[in-house]
Amino acid sequence: MRALKYHGAWDISLEEVPELHANGPDDVVVDVKFCGICGTDLGIVAGSYPIAVPGVTIGHEATGIVAECGPDVTNVKVGDRVVINPTPYCGRCRMCRTQRINHCVNKMGTESGVSYDGAFADRFLTTSEFVHVIPDHVSLQAAALTEPLSCVLSGVRKLQPPTMAANTYIFGAGPLGLLYAWALSLKGLAPAVIETSAERLAFAQSRLPDGARAYASLVEARSGHFHDPNAPLDVVVDTTSGLLEEIYPLLACGGTFMSIGLKEKRFTIDGMHLADRSLSVIGSIDSLHGSFLEAFHLITSGRIPAERLVSHVIPLSDFPRGFAELGCDIANKSAKPARSASCKILFDIASAGSSS
Ligand SMILES: [Zn+2]
Ligand SMILES: [Zn+2]
């Protein structure tokens, strides 16, 4: 079988590796069909998220068909279409028992595709607890967005907007920005999405929920969406991980700034203002207890049209093109913000041909 292996910054290759099999009683082996490229993968490849273990297979947003099951597995059978939850947790440690499974102390790292072998590969090995059968009416492509949506729902749980009229701004119209727009609109908010790439902005515009809109700048968003050039900033979600220092002085009293990006950057903020103006600066990453199934429900029930956020489906054999569409040029070792009309890019694992 083939697997996309990480060896170090800018050093990834599609390699032939020993085929995975279900050797343990609770093992499930999935023939991977689709696996999304995440910002985490871009950071791993570009060396800006130096957490991945050299030698691992990257990729973690996957769906596929069950190929093998151990004898104790009862929730899935060979041939079932499944979505993979790539974030293991033990359920017993203090973090798991206090609603923080994303920081389970027994998982020895972060998630599959970072600390353990992931799913940019023909096969993925997991245990029965971490696969869920996809209903017939939902495509494997749509279900592949379950994991990123589950991370978004973790963040949404932490946000406490003062009212449904809270002026809400999302910076970045990538997959997470658009998923935040959908999830926050289900919470009653009407976010403005800010995206500086004209191509991404155009892609986003027709894929936002009613009441949300994308703008090229904060200035345009304040005037265009909230009809006031000085519109307060009540809730801000920064998917770019670079904006805290710039946005912090603009936050309305009682406002919240949430950072969900994984780029290294240091900030200086005024601690007196934090208390005096009742501000919240928070971060969020990974799934919380139940958020994977919550995300799966929002996709299978059609309340979040995940498939509309897929901009490209590219064969895994053509992986440099998938990364390049997201600004990560492996051959030239250059990482820039995505400038093409790209959003969620899925690798079609089994396809050998060329597609868009
Ligand atoms: Zn991800
Ligand atoms: Zn745990």
Coordinates of C-alpha atoms and ligand atoms in Angstrom, one line a residue:
M1 CA 0.0 0.0 0.0
R2 CA 1.0 3.6 -0.5
A3 CA 1.4 6.2 2.3
L4 CA 2.4 9.9 2.2
K5 CA 5.3 10.0 4.6
Y6 CA 6.7 13.0 6.5
H7 CA 10.4 13.0 7.1
G8 CA 11.1 16.7 7.9
A9 CA 10.2 20.2 6.7
W10 CA 9.6 20.1 2.9
D11 CA 10.4 16.4 2.9
I12 CA 7.3 14.3 2.2
S13 CA 7.0 11.4 -0.3
L14 CA 4.5 8.9 -1.4
E15 CA 6.0 5.6 -0.5
E16 CA 5.2 1.9 -0.6
V17 CA 4.8 0.5 2.9
P18 CA 3.7 -2.8 4.4
E19 CA -0.1 -3.3 4.1
L20 CA -2.1 -2.7 7.3
H21 CA -4.2 -5.6 8.7
A22 CA -6.6 -6.0 11.7
N23 CA -4.4 -8.0 14.1
G24 CA -6.0 -7.0 17.4
P25 CA -9.5 -8.1 18.5
D26 CA -10.9 -4.6 18.3
D27 CA -8.9 -3.4 15.2
V28 CA -10.7 -1.9 12.2
V29 CA -8.8 -1.4 8.9
V30 CA -10.3 1.1 6.5
D31 CA -9.6 1.4 2.8
V32 CA -9.3 5.2 2.7
K33 CA -11.3 6.9 -0.1
F34 CA -11.1 10.6 0.7
C35 CA -8.9 12.6 3.0
G36 CA -8.9 16.4 3.4
I37 CA -5.8 18.6 3.5
C38 CA -5.9 20.5 6.8
G39 CA -4.0 23.6 7.8
T40 CA -2.1 21.3 10.2
D41 CA -0.8 19.4 7.2
L42 CA 0.4 22.6 5.6
G43 CA 2.2 23.6 8.8
I44 CA 3.8 20.2 9.1
V45 CA 5.1 20.2 5.5
A46 CA 6.3 23.8 5.7
G47 CA 8.0 23.3 9.1
S48 CA 5.9 25.9 10.9
Y49 CA 4.1 23.2 13.0
P50 CA 7.2 21.2 14.1
I51 CA 5.1 18.7 16.2
A52 CA 4.8 15.8 13.7
V53 CA 6.9 12.8 14.3
P54 CA 9.4 12.1 11.4
G55 CA 8.3 8.9 9.6
V56 CA 4.6 9.3 10.2
T57 CA 2.0 9.1 7.5
I58 CA 0.2 12.5 7.5
G59 CA -3.5 13.2 6.9
H60 CA -6.4 12.9 9.4
E61 CA -9.7 14.0 7.8
A62 CA -10.8 10.7 6.2
T63 CA -13.6 8.5 5.1
G64 CA -13.5 5.1 3.5
I65 CA -14.7 1.5 3.4
V66 CA -14.1 -1.0 6.2
A67 CA -11.7 -3.6 4.8
E68 CA -11.0 -5.8 7.9
C69 CA -12.4 -6.1 11.4
G70 CA -11.1 -7.9 14.5
P71 CA -13.3 -10.6 16.0
D72 CA -14.6 -8.3 18.8
V73 CA -15.8 -5.5 16.6
T74 CA -19.6 -5.2 16.5
N75 CA -20.4 -1.6 15.4
V76 CA -19.1 -1.9 11.8
K77 CA -18.6 -4.7 9.3
V78 CA -16.5 -5.2 6.2
G79 CA -17.9 -3.1 3.3
D80 CA -19.4 -0.4 5.5
R81 CA -18.8 3.3 4.5
V82 CA -17.3 5.0 7.5
V83 CA -15.9 8.3 8.8
I84 CA -12.7 8.1 10.9
N85 CA -12.3 10.0 14.2
P86 CA -8.5 10.6 14.1
T87 CA -8.2 11.9 17.7
P88 CA -7.7 9.1 20.2
Y89 CA -8.5 9.5 23.9
C90 CA -8.5 7.1 26.8
G91 CA -11.7 8.2 28.5
R92 CA -10.1 7.6 31.9
C93 CA -7.4 10.2 32.6
R94 CA -8.2 13.5 34.4
M95 CA -8.3 15.4 31.2
C96 CA -10.8 13.0 29.6
R97 CA -12.9 12.9 32.8
T98 CA -13.1 16.7 32.9
Q99 CA -14.4 17.3 29.4
R100 CA -11.0 17.8 27.8
I101 CA -10.4 14.7 25.7
N102 CA -8.5 16.8 23.2
H103 CA -5.7 17.0 25.8
C104 CA -5.9 13.3 26.9
V105 CA -2.6 12.6 28.7
N106 CA -2.5 9.0 27.5
K107 CA -2.6 9.6 23.8
M108 CA 1.2 10.2 23.6
G109 CA 1.0 13.1 21.2
T110 CA -1.7 14.8 19.3
E111 CA -3.6 12.9 16.7
S112 CA -3.3 10.5 13.8
G113 CA -1.5 12.0 11.0
V114 CA 0.7 14.0 13.4
S115 CA 1.9 11.7 16.2
Y116 CA 0.8 8.4 14.7
D117 CA 0.3 7.2 11.1
G118 CA -2.6 9.0 9.4
A119 CA -4.8 8.6 6.4
F120 CA -3.1 10.0 3.3
A121 CA -2.6 6.3 2.6
D122 CA -4.5 3.4 1.0
R123 CA -5.3 2.0 4.4
F124 CA -5.8 3.3 8.0
L125 CA -5.7 1.2 11.1
T126 CA -7.8 2.2 14.1
T127 CA -10.1 0.6 16.7
S128 CA -13.9 0.2 16.6
E129 CA -14.6 3.2 18.8
F130 CA -13.1 5.6 16.2
V131 CA -15.2 4.7 13.1
H132 CA -18.8 5.6 12.5
V133 CA -21.1 4.3 9.7
I134 CA -22.1 7.0 7.1
P135 CA -25.8 6.9 6.2
D136 CA -26.4 6.1 2.5
H137 CA -27.7 9.6 1.6
V138 CA -24.4 11.2 2.7
S139 CA -21.4 11.2 0.4
L140 CA -17.9 10.1 1.5
Q141 CA -16.7 13.5 0.4
A142 CA -19.1 15.4 2.7
A143 CA -18.4 13.1 5.6
A144 CA -14.7 13.8 5.3
L145 CA -15.4 17.3 6.7
T146 CA -16.6 15.8 10.0
E147 CA -13.3 16.2 11.8
P148 CA -12.7 19.8 10.9
L149 CA -16.3 20.6 11.8
S150 CA -15.8 18.9 15.1
C151 CA -12.9 21.2 15.9
V152 CA -15.0 24.1 15.0
L153 CA -17.8 23.0 17.3
S154 CA -15.3 22.8 20.1
G155 CA -14.6 26.5 19.6
V156 CA -18.2 27.4 19.2
R157 CA -18.9 25.8 22.6
K158 CA -16.4 28.1 24.2
L159 CA -17.8 31.3 22.7
Q160 CA -20.4 33.0 24.8
P161 CA -21.9 35.8 22.6
P162 CA -23.8 38.3 24.7
T163 CA -26.8 38.2 22.4
M164 CA -27.7 36.9 18.9
A165 CA -27.2 40.5 17.8
A166 CA -23.5 40.3 18.7
N167 CA -21.4 41.7 15.8
T168 CA -19.4 38.7 14.7
Y169 CA -16.3 38.7 12.5
I170 CA -14.4 35.7 11.1
F171 CA -11.0 36.3 9.7
G172 CA -10.1 33.9 6.8
A173 CA -12.5 32.2 4.4
G174 CA -10.7 28.8 4.4
P175 CA -12.6 25.7 5.4
L176 CA -12.5 26.5 9.1
G177 CA -13.7 30.1 8.5
L178 CA -16.6 28.9 6.5
L179 CA -17.5 26.1 8.9
Y180 CA -17.4 28.7 11.8
A181 CA -19.7 30.9 9.7
W182 CA -22.2 27.9 9.4
A183 CA -21.9 26.8 13.0
L184 CA -22.2 30.3 14.4
S185 CA -25.2 31.0 12.2
L186 CA -26.9 27.9 13.7
K187 CA -26.3 29.7 17.1
G188 CA -28.2 32.7 15.8
L189 CA -25.3 34.9 14.8
A190 CA -24.9 36.5 11.4
P191 CA -21.1 36.7 10.9
A192 CA -19.1 38.8 8.5
V193 CA -16.2 36.8 7.0
I194 CA -13.1 38.7 6.0
E195 CA -10.8 37.4 3.3
T196 CA -8.0 39.2 1.6
S197 CA -7.7 36.8 -1.4
A198 CA -10.1 37.8 -4.1
E199 CA -10.4 34.3 -5.4
R200 CA -11.1 32.8 -2.0
L201 CA -13.6 35.6 -1.3
A202 CA -15.5 34.8 -4.5
F203 CA -15.6 31.1 -3.7
A204 CA -16.9 31.8 -0.2
Q205 CA -19.6 34.3 -1.2
S206 CA -21.9 31.6 -2.7
R207 CA -21.2 29.1 0.1
L208 CA -22.2 31.0 3.2
P209 CA -25.4 30.6 5.2
D210 CA -28.2 33.2 5.0
G211 CA -27.2 36.3 6.9
A212 CA -23.5 35.8 6.6
R213 CA -21.4 37.5 3.9
A214 CA -17.7 37.8 3.0
Y215 CA -15.8 41.1 2.7
A216 CA -12.3 42.0 1.5
S217 CA -11.4 44.0 4.6
L218 CA -12.5 44.8 8.2
V219 CA -13.4 48.3 6.9
E220 CA -15.7 46.9 4.3
A221 CA -17.2 44.4 6.8
R222 CA -18.0 47.1 9.4
S223 CA -19.7 49.4 6.9
G224 CA -21.2 46.8 4.6
H225 CA -22.4 44.2 7.1
F226 CA -23.1 46.2 10.2
H227 CA -23.8 49.6 8.5
D228 CA -21.5 51.6 10.7
P229 CA -17.8 52.3 9.9
N230 CA -17.2 52.1 13.7
A231 CA -19.3 49.0 14.3
P232 CA -18.2 47.3 17.5
L233 CA -16.3 44.0 17.4
D234 CA -18.2 41.7 19.9
V235 CA -17.0 38.3 18.7
V236 CA -13.9 37.7 16.6
V237 CA -12.7 34.3 15.3
D238 CA -9.2 34.5 13.9
T239 CA -8.3 31.5 11.7
T240 CA -5.1 33.1 10.5
S241 CA -3.4 33.1 14.0
G242 CA -1.8 36.5 13.4
L243 CA -4.3 39.2 14.3
L244 CA -4.6 39.3 18.1
E245 CA -2.4 42.4 18.6
E246 CA -4.1 44.3 15.8
I247 CA -7.7 43.4 16.8
Y248 CA -7.4 43.5 20.6
P249 CA -7.7 47.3 21.0
L250 CA -10.8 47.3 18.7
L251 CA -12.7 44.7 20.8
A252 CA -16.0 46.0 22.3
C253 CA -16.3 45.8 26.1
G254 CA -17.2 42.2 27.0
G255 CA -15.9 41.1 23.6
T256 CA -14.2 37.8 22.8
F257 CA -11.2 37.1 20.6
M258 CA -10.8 33.4 19.6
S259 CA -7.6 32.2 18.0
I260 CA -7.7 28.8 16.3
G261 CA -4.6 28.9 14.1
L262 CA -1.5 27.0 14.8
K263 CA 1.2 29.4 13.6
E264 CA 3.9 30.5 16.0
K265 CA 3.6 34.2 16.9
R266 CA 4.2 36.3 20.0
F267 CA 1.9 39.1 21.0
T268 CA 1.9 41.9 23.6
I269 CA -1.5 42.9 24.9
D270 CA -2.5 45.3 27.7
G271 CA -3.5 43.3 30.8
M272 CA -5.3 46.2 32.4
H273 CA -7.7 46.4 29.5
L274 CA -8.3 42.7 29.7
A275 CA -10.0 43.1 33.1
D276 CA -11.2 46.7 32.8
R277 CA -13.0 46.0 29.6
S278 CA -14.1 42.4 30.5
L279 CA -12.4 41.0 27.4
S280 CA -11.9 37.3 26.7
V281 CA -8.9 36.0 24.7
I282 CA -9.3 32.3 24.1
G283 CA -7.9 29.5 22.0
S284 CA -9.4 26.3 20.7
I285 CA -8.1 23.2 19.0
D286 CA -9.3 19.6 18.3
S287 CA -12.5 17.9 19.2
L288 CA -14.1 17.9 22.7
H289 CA -16.2 15.1 24.2
G290 CA -19.1 14.5 21.8
S291 CA -18.2 17.2 19.3
F292 CA -17.2 14.6 16.6
L293 CA -20.7 13.0 16.8
E294 CA -22.3 16.5 17.0
A295 CA -20.4 17.5 13.8
F296 CA -21.4 14.2 12.1
H297 CA -25.0 14.9 13.0
L298 CA -24.9 18.4 11.5
I299 CA -23.5 17.0 8.2
T300 CA -25.8 13.9 8.0
S301 CA -28.9 16.0 8.8
G302 CA -28.0 18.5 6.1
R303 CA -27.8 21.4 8.5
I304 CA -24.3 22.2 7.4
P305 CA -23.8 21.5 3.6
A306 CA -20.2 20.3 4.0
E307 CA -19.8 19.2 0.4
R308 CA -20.3 22.7 -0.9
L309 CA -17.0 23.7 0.8
V310 CA -15.0 21.2 -1.2
S311 CA -13.2 23.2 -3.9
H312 CA -11.0 20.4 -5.4
V313 CA -10.7 16.6 -5.4
I314 CA -7.2 15.6 -6.4
P315 CA -5.6 12.1 -6.7
L316 CA -3.2 11.4 -3.9
S317 CA -0.6 10.6 -6.5
D318 CA -0.8 14.3 -7.5
F319 CA -0.2 15.5 -3.9
P320 CA 2.2 18.4 -4.7
R321 CA -0.7 20.0 -6.7
G322 CA -3.1 19.7 -3.7
F323 CA -0.6 21.4 -1.4
A324 CA 0.3 24.0 -4.1
E325 CA -3.4 25.0 -4.4
L326 CA -3.2 26.0 -0.7
G327 CA -0.1 28.1 -1.1
C328 CA 2.3 25.3 -0.1
D329 CA 4.8 24.9 -2.9
I330 CA 6.9 21.8 -2.0
A331 CA 9.3 22.0 -4.9
N332 CA 10.3 25.6 -4.1
K333 CA 10.0 25.2 -0.3
S334 CA 7.7 28.2 -0.2
A335 CA 4.5 28.7 2.0
K336 CA 2.2 31.6 1.2
P337 CA -1.4 32.3 2.0
A338 CA -3.7 30.5 -0.5
R339 CA -4.5 32.7 -3.4
S340 CA -6.5 30.4 -5.7
A341 CA -10.2 29.8 -5.4
S342 CA -9.5 27.0 -3.0
C343 CA -11.3 25.9 0.2
K344 CA -11.4 22.3 1.4
I345 CA -9.2 20.1 -0.9
L346 CA -9.7 16.4 -0.7
F347 CA -7.3 13.8 -1.8
D348 CA -9.0 11.0 -3.8
I349 CA -6.9 8.2 -2.4
A350 CA -7.8 5.4 -4.9
S351 CA -7.9 7.5 -8.1
A352 CA -4.9 7.3 -10.4
G353 CA -6.1 9.7 -13.0
S354 CA -6.0 13.5 -13.2
S355 CA -9.1 15.5 -12.0
S356 CA -9.9 18.8 -10.6
Ligands
ZN1 ZN -7.7 19.0 10.6
ZN2 ZN -7.4 10.4 28.5

